[in-house]
mmCIF file of C-alpha atoms in Angstrom:
data_model
loop_
_atom_site.group_PDB
_atom_site.id
_atom_site.type_symbol
_atom_site.label_atom_id
_atom_site.label_comp_id
_atom_site.label_asym_id
_atom_site.label_seq_id
_atom_site.Cartn_x
_atom_site.Cartn_y
_atom_site.Cartn_z
ATOM 1 C CA ASP A 4 -82.845 163.805 28.849
ATOM 2 C CA SER A 5 -81.632 167.294 29.716
ATOM 3 C CA GLY A 6 -83.665 169.028 27.015
ATOM 4 C CA VAL A 7 -80.518 170.277 25.265
ATOM 5 C CA THR A 8 -80.045 168.887 21.778
ATOM 6 C CA GLN A 9 -76.893 168.732 19.721
ATOM 7 C CA THR A 10 -76.384 167.757 16.113
ATOM 8 C CA PRO A 11 -74.750 165.846 14.648
ATOM 9 C CA LYS A 12 -73.936 163.117 17.145
ATOM 10 C CA HIS A 13 -70.859 162.057 15.253
ATOM 11 C CA LEU A 14 -68.756 163.842 12.684
ATOM 12 C CA ILE A 15 -65.791 162.493 10.800
ATOM 13 C CA THR A 16 -63.762 164.815 8.640
ATOM 14 C CA ALA A 17 -60.269 165.443 7.361
ATOM 15 C CA THR A 18 -57.552 167.843 8.395
ATOM 16 C CA GLY A 19 -57.908 171.307 6.982
ATOM 17 C CA GLN A 20 -61.664 171.080 6.725
ATOM 18 C CA ARG A 21 -64.329 173.192 8.386
ATOM 19 C CA VAL A 22 -67.327 171.911 10.361
ATOM 20 C CA THR A 23 -70.304 173.390 12.169
ATOM 21 C CA LEU A 24 -71.758 171.973 15.341
ATOM 22 C CA ARG A 25 -75.266 172.921 16.334
ATOM 23 C CA CYS A 26 -76.904 173.259 19.726
ATOM 24 C CA SER A 27 -80.478 173.950 20.754
ATOM 25 C CA PRO A 28 -80.825 174.972 24.396
ATOM 26 C CA ARG A 29 -83.638 174.002 26.710
ATOM 27 C CA SER A 30 -86.841 175.915 26.156
ATOM 28 C CA GLY A 31 -86.538 179.306 27.778
ATOM 29 C CA ASP A 32 -82.809 179.127 28.504
ATOM 30 C CA LEU A 33 -80.956 182.185 27.260
ATOM 31 C CA SER A 34 -77.404 181.088 28.056
ATOM 32 C CA VAL A 35 -75.433 178.639 25.957
ATOM 33 C CA TYR A 36 -71.978 177.307 26.733
ATOM 34 C CA TRP A 37 -69.553 175.300 24.634
ATOM 35 C CA TYR A 38 -67.006 172.872 26.014
ATOM 36 C CA GLN A 39 -64.344 170.649 24.519
ATOM 37 C CA GLN A 40 -63.460 167.294 26.059
ATOM 38 C CA SER A 41 -60.446 165.555 24.575
ATOM 39 C CA LEU A 42 -59.933 161.844 25.148
ATOM 40 C CA ASP A 43 -59.794 161.029 28.863
ATOM 41 C CA GLN A 44 -59.553 164.701 29.739
ATOM 42 C CA GLY A 45 -61.677 167.128 31.660
ATOM 43 C CA LEU A 46 -63.896 169.698 30.070
ATOM 44 C CA GLN A 47 -62.358 172.851 28.694
ATOM 45 C CA PHE A 48 -64.656 175.833 28.643
ATOM 46 C CA LEU A 49 -64.675 177.459 25.237
ATOM 47 C CA ILE A 50 -67.252 180.211 25.160
ATOM 48 C CA GLN A 51 -70.564 181.418 26.579
ATOM 49 C CA TYR A 52 -73.389 183.312 24.918
ATOM 50 C CA TYR A 53 -76.287 185.021 26.620
ATOM 51 C CA ASN A 54 -79.275 186.066 24.549
ATOM 52 C CA GLY A 55 -77.201 186.426 21.430
ATOM 53 C CA GLU A 56 -74.221 188.179 22.972
ATOM 54 C CA GLU A 57 -70.853 186.734 23.854
ATOM 55 C CA ARG A 58 -70.477 186.768 27.640
ATOM 56 C CA ALA A 59 -67.346 184.837 28.496
ATOM 57 C CA LYS A 60 -64.451 183.340 26.649
ATOM 58 C CA GLY A 61 -62.261 180.492 27.705
ATOM 59 C CA ASN A 62 -59.549 178.580 25.888
ATOM 60 C CA ILE A 63 -61.054 178.952 22.464
ATOM 61 C CA LEU A 64 -58.685 178.862 19.520
ATOM 62 C CA GLU A 65 -58.768 181.578 16.884
ATOM 63 C CA ARG A 66 -59.709 178.879 14.346
ATOM 64 C CA PHE A 67 -62.919 178.363 16.314
ATOM 65 C CA SER A 68 -65.852 180.720 16.413
ATOM 66 C CA ALA A 69 -69.380 180.608 17.716
ATOM 67 C CA GLN A 70 -72.604 182.530 17.572
ATOM 68 C CA GLN A 71 -76.057 182.465 19.056
ATOM 69 C CA PHE A 72 -78.986 183.212 16.823
ATOM 70 C CA PRO A 73 -82.243 185.086 17.572
ATOM 71 C CA ASP A 74 -84.045 181.771 18.121
ATOM 72 C CA LEU A 75 -81.329 181.064 20.749
ATOM 73 C CA HIS A 76 -79.777 178.092 19.042
ATOM 74 C CA SER A 77 -76.027 178.245 18.812
ATOM 75 C CA GLU A 78 -73.408 177.068 16.374
ATOM 76 C CA LEU A 79 -69.756 176.341 16.935
ATOM 77 C CA ASN A 80 -67.618 176.634 13.829
ATOM 78 C CA LEU A 81 -64.297 174.844 13.688
ATOM 79 C CA SER A 82 -62.000 175.590 10.764
ATOM 80 C CA SER A 83 -58.604 174.476 9.480
ATOM 81 C CA LEU A 84 -59.105 171.345 11.502
ATOM 82 C CA GLU A 85 -56.146 169.538 12.982
ATOM 83 C CA LEU A 86 -55.827 166.028 14.370
ATOM 84 C CA GLY A 87 -55.740 167.461 17.874
ATOM 85 C CA ASP A 88 -59.194 168.924 17.446
ATOM 86 C CA SER A 89 -60.677 165.445 17.692
ATOM 87 C CA ALA A 90 -62.778 165.552 20.817
ATOM 88 C CA LEU A 91 -66.234 165.477 22.283
ATOM 89 C CA TYR A 92 -67.855 168.896 22.079
ATOM 90 C CA PHE A 93 -70.556 169.650 24.600
ATOM 91 C CA CYS A 94 -73.125 172.353 24.616
ATOM 92 C CA ALA A 95 -74.869 173.339 27.833
ATOM 93 C CA SER A 96 -77.621 175.790 28.639
ATOM 94 C CA SER A 97 -78.760 177.438 31.824
ATOM 95 C CA PRO A 98 -81.927 179.210 32.924
ATOM 96 C CA SER A 99 -82.518 182.840 32.148
ATOM 97 C CA GLY A 100 -80.992 185.602 34.190
ATOM 98 C CA PRO A 101 -77.507 186.975 34.561
ATOM 99 C CA ARG A 102 -76.875 184.916 37.660
ATOM 100 C CA THR A 103 -77.728 181.291 37.296
ATOM 101 C CA ASP A 104 -76.014 178.245 38.572
ATOM 102 C CA THR A 105 -76.977 174.955 37.010
ATOM 103 C CA GLN A 106 -75.921 174.078 33.508
ATOM 104 C CA TYR A 107 -77.754 171.360 31.608
ATOM 105 C CA PHE A 108 -75.594 169.472 29.167
ATOM 106 C CA GLY A 109 -76.448 168.116 25.773
ATOM 107 C CA PRO A 110 -75.341 164.637 24.665
ATOM 108 C CA GLY A 111 -72.311 166.018 22.845
ATOM 109 C CA THR A 112 -70.947 165.830 19.318
ATOM 110 C CA ARG A 113 -68.025 163.519 18.780
ATOM 111 C CA LEU A 114 -65.651 164.987 16.221
ATOM 112 C CA THR A 115 -63.016 162.815 14.617
ATOM 113 C CA VAL A 116 -60.408 164.467 12.431
ATOM 114 C CA LEU A 117 -58.487 162.064 10.197
ATOM 115 C CA ALA B 19 -57.067 182.294 37.403
ATOM 116 C CA GLN B 20 -59.140 179.707 39.137
ATOM 117 C CA THR B 21 -57.911 176.148 39.223
ATOM 118 C CA VAL B 22 -59.633 172.926 40.246
ATOM 119 C CA THR B 23 -57.589 169.922 41.301
ATOM 120 C CA GLN B 24 -58.742 166.344 41.585
ATOM 121 C CA SER B 25 -55.765 164.431 42.890
ATOM 122 C CA GLN B 26 -57.269 160.954 42.564
ATOM 123 C CA PRO B 27 -57.302 159.832 38.913
ATOM 124 C CA GLU B 28 -58.970 156.551 39.891
ATOM 125 C CA MET B 29 -60.825 155.196 42.897
ATOM 126 C CA SER B 30 -62.592 151.951 43.651
ATOM 127 C CA VAL B 31 -65.245 151.016 46.163
ATOM 128 C CA GLN B 32 -67.089 147.872 47.089
ATOM 129 C CA GLU B 33 -70.771 147.860 46.371
ATOM 130 C CA ALA B 34 -72.770 149.173 49.379
ATOM 131 C CA GLU B 35 -69.694 150.817 50.866
ATOM 132 C CA THR B 36 -68.872 154.521 51.139
ATOM 133 C CA VAL B 37 -66.296 156.397 49.103
ATOM 134 C CA THR B 38 -65.049 159.974 49.183
ATOM 135 C CA LEU B 39 -63.711 161.809 46.142
ATOM 136 C CA SER B 40 -61.454 164.798 46.730
ATOM 137 C CA CYS B 41 -61.454 168.192 45.102
ATOM 138 C CA THR B 42 -59.542 171.335 45.918
ATOM 139 C CA TYR B 43 -59.728 174.683 44.195
ATOM 140 C CA ASP B 44 -57.900 177.921 44.163
ATOM 141 C CA THR B 45 -59.645 181.265 43.977
ATOM 142 C CA SER B 46 -59.504 184.759 45.369
ATOM 143 C CA GLU B 47 -63.212 185.272 44.914
ATOM 144 C CA SER B 48 -65.872 184.952 47.587
ATOM 145 C CA ASP B 49 -68.922 184.452 45.394
ATOM 146 C CA TYR B 50 -69.028 181.171 43.544
ATOM 147 C CA TYR B 51 -70.664 177.790 43.160
ATOM 148 C CA LEU B 52 -69.145 174.350 43.256
ATOM 149 C CA PHE B 53 -70.499 171.298 41.486
ATOM 150 C CA TRP B 54 -69.947 167.610 41.071
ATOM 151 C CA TYR B 55 -70.858 166.135 37.709
ATOM 152 C CA LYS B 56 -71.024 162.476 36.807
ATOM 153 C CA GLN B 57 -70.080 161.211 33.366
ATOM 154 C CA PRO B 58 -71.033 157.560 32.802
ATOM 155 C CA PRO B 59 -69.808 155.571 29.798
ATOM 156 C CA SER B 60 -72.571 157.160 27.739
ATOM 157 C CA ARG B 61 -70.512 160.405 28.111
ATOM 158 C CA GLN B 62 -73.574 162.385 29.176
ATOM 159 C CA MET B 63 -72.732 165.004 31.827
ATOM 160 C CA ILE B 64 -75.102 164.655 34.759
ATOM 161 C CA LEU B 65 -75.263 167.089 37.649
ATOM 162 C CA VAL B 66 -74.866 165.246 40.940
ATOM 163 C CA ILE B 67 -74.793 168.015 43.519
ATOM 164 C CA ARG B 68 -74.052 171.725 43.914
ATOM 165 C CA GLN B 69 -72.916 173.983 46.712
ATOM 166 C CA GLU B 70 -73.185 177.743 47.050
ATOM 167 C CA ALA B 71 -70.104 179.263 48.616
ATOM 168 C CA TYR B 72 -72.025 181.546 50.947
ATOM 169 C CA LYS B 73 -73.906 178.620 52.474
ATOM 170 C CA GLN B 74 -72.134 176.955 55.365
ATOM 171 C CA GLN B 75 -74.401 173.917 55.363
ATOM 172 C CA ASN B 76 -73.111 171.041 53.284
ATOM 173 C CA ALA B 77 -75.328 170.050 50.373
ATOM 174 C CA THR B 78 -76.938 166.613 50.311
ATOM 175 C CA GLU B 79 -78.757 164.758 47.549
ATOM 176 C CA ASN B 80 -79.916 161.310 48.608
ATOM 177 C CA ARG B 81 -76.792 159.128 48.815
ATOM 178 C CA PHE B 82 -74.523 161.982 47.747
ATOM 179 C CA SER B 83 -73.190 164.602 50.115
ATOM 180 C CA VAL B 84 -70.348 167.069 50.142
ATOM 181 C CA ASN B 85 -67.871 168.259 52.710
ATOM 182 C CA PHE B 86 -67.334 171.922 51.880
ATOM 183 C CA GLN B 87 -64.437 173.540 53.680
ATOM 184 C CA LYS B 88 -64.325 177.098 52.367
ATOM 185 C CA ALA B 89 -61.235 178.224 54.249
ATOM 186 C CA ALA B 90 -59.328 175.177 53.086
ATOM 187 C CA LYS B 91 -60.829 175.471 49.576
ATOM 188 C CA SER B 92 -61.834 171.861 49.665
ATOM 189 C CA PHE B 93 -64.981 170.285 48.231
ATOM 190 C CA SER B 94 -65.146 166.515 48.576
ATOM 191 C CA LEU B 95 -67.961 164.233 47.448
ATOM 192 C CA LYS B 96 -69.120 161.349 49.590
ATOM 193 C CA ILE B 97 -71.107 158.550 48.017
ATOM 194 C CA SER B 98 -72.857 156.308 50.508
ATOM 195 C CA ASP B 99 -74.205 152.826 49.833
ATOM 196 C CA SER B 100 -72.382 152.720 46.500
ATOM 197 C CA GLN B 101 -74.233 151.112 43.633
ATOM 198 C CA LEU B 102 -73.008 149.618 40.374
ATOM 199 C CA GLY B 103 -74.641 152.502 38.539
ATOM 200 C CA ASP B 104 -72.373 154.945 40.355
ATOM 201 C CA ALA B 105 -69.431 153.755 38.272
ATOM 202 C CA ALA B 106 -68.412 156.745 36.173
ATOM 203 C CA MET B 107 -66.040 159.660 35.831
ATOM 204 C CA TYR B 108 -66.727 162.350 38.390
ATOM 205 C CA PHE B 109 -65.793 165.933 37.712
ATOM 206 C CA CYS B 110 -65.563 168.724 40.208
ATOM 207 C CA ALA B 111 -66.378 172.166 38.797
ATOM 208 C CA TYR B 112 -66.097 175.740 39.952
ATOM 209 C CA ARG B 113 -68.220 178.615 38.715
ATOM 210 C CA SER B 114 -67.518 182.217 39.476
ATOM 211 C CA PHE B 115 -69.612 185.255 38.812
ATOM 212 C CA SER B 116 -66.763 187.642 38.416
ATOM 213 C CA GLY B 117 -67.803 190.738 36.540
ATOM 214 C CA GLY B 118 -71.284 189.341 36.038
ATOM 215 C CA TYR B 119 -69.962 186.670 33.725
ATOM 216 C CA GLN B 120 -70.050 182.994 34.449
ATOM 217 C CA LYS B 121 -66.712 181.296 34.115
ATOM 218 C CA VAL B 122 -66.598 177.563 34.681
ATOM 219 C CA THR B 123 -63.531 175.499 35.449
ATOM 220 C CA PHE B 124 -63.566 171.701 35.599
ATOM 221 C CA GLY B 125 -61.131 169.374 37.299
ATOM 222 C CA THR B 126 -59.506 166.524 35.397
ATOM 223 C CA GLY B 127 -61.855 163.952 36.853
ATOM 224 C CA THR B 128 -61.799 160.852 39.039
ATOM 225 C CA LYS B 129 -62.741 157.513 37.562
ATOM 226 C CA LEU B 130 -64.814 155.564 40.068
ATOM 227 C CA GLN B 131 -65.017 151.798 39.834
ATOM 228 C CA VAL B 132 -67.657 149.968 41.838
ATOM 229 C CA ILE B 133 -66.785 146.380 42.670
ATOM 230 C CA PRO B 134 -69.684 143.939 43.042
#
């Protein structure tokens, strides 16, 4: 158990809908990262937040947005869902400080878009 | 942009034998970390080993070790005395600190099969 929690574990929805994925980082970790892993693919970095502020952006679609709240939990919002958005979405957190190395991954949320 | 290449989609090894997984990367930066993550069928991402680019000594964690060749931009993972529990997808990852931000790039993975 990495200490990172993600809810829900599974999510099934229809095209065009909007969903919210939630992540709680390890206690004390200020950085949160979101990744997308499509079937049998590697992880695509989406976005990073540090203490409530966006720090880095990867291949995140305009239909996707994220935020980190004062209690440090983060939410990833996916809208106008398409079939291709079906994937495993991981959240990871890392220890405090602008320069940290190890990311601890949550168990992921499996999103299925029908 | 940084890229990470894992040229072996699948590998197999006999139990108790040694296997090496390859990873190459492309970067113009000098300050970065490299990682190997394991993803078993449970899909959990588990850190196996990490290497800091400024350290010449190869990292070792029990049965796992790396061969880090900075000039060649190569970062291979050696698993000794392979066990059935080592069967998983293995991802190589690169993290830079360019501009104070952490950007992470993952390879496409190598699926390791361990044969009893």
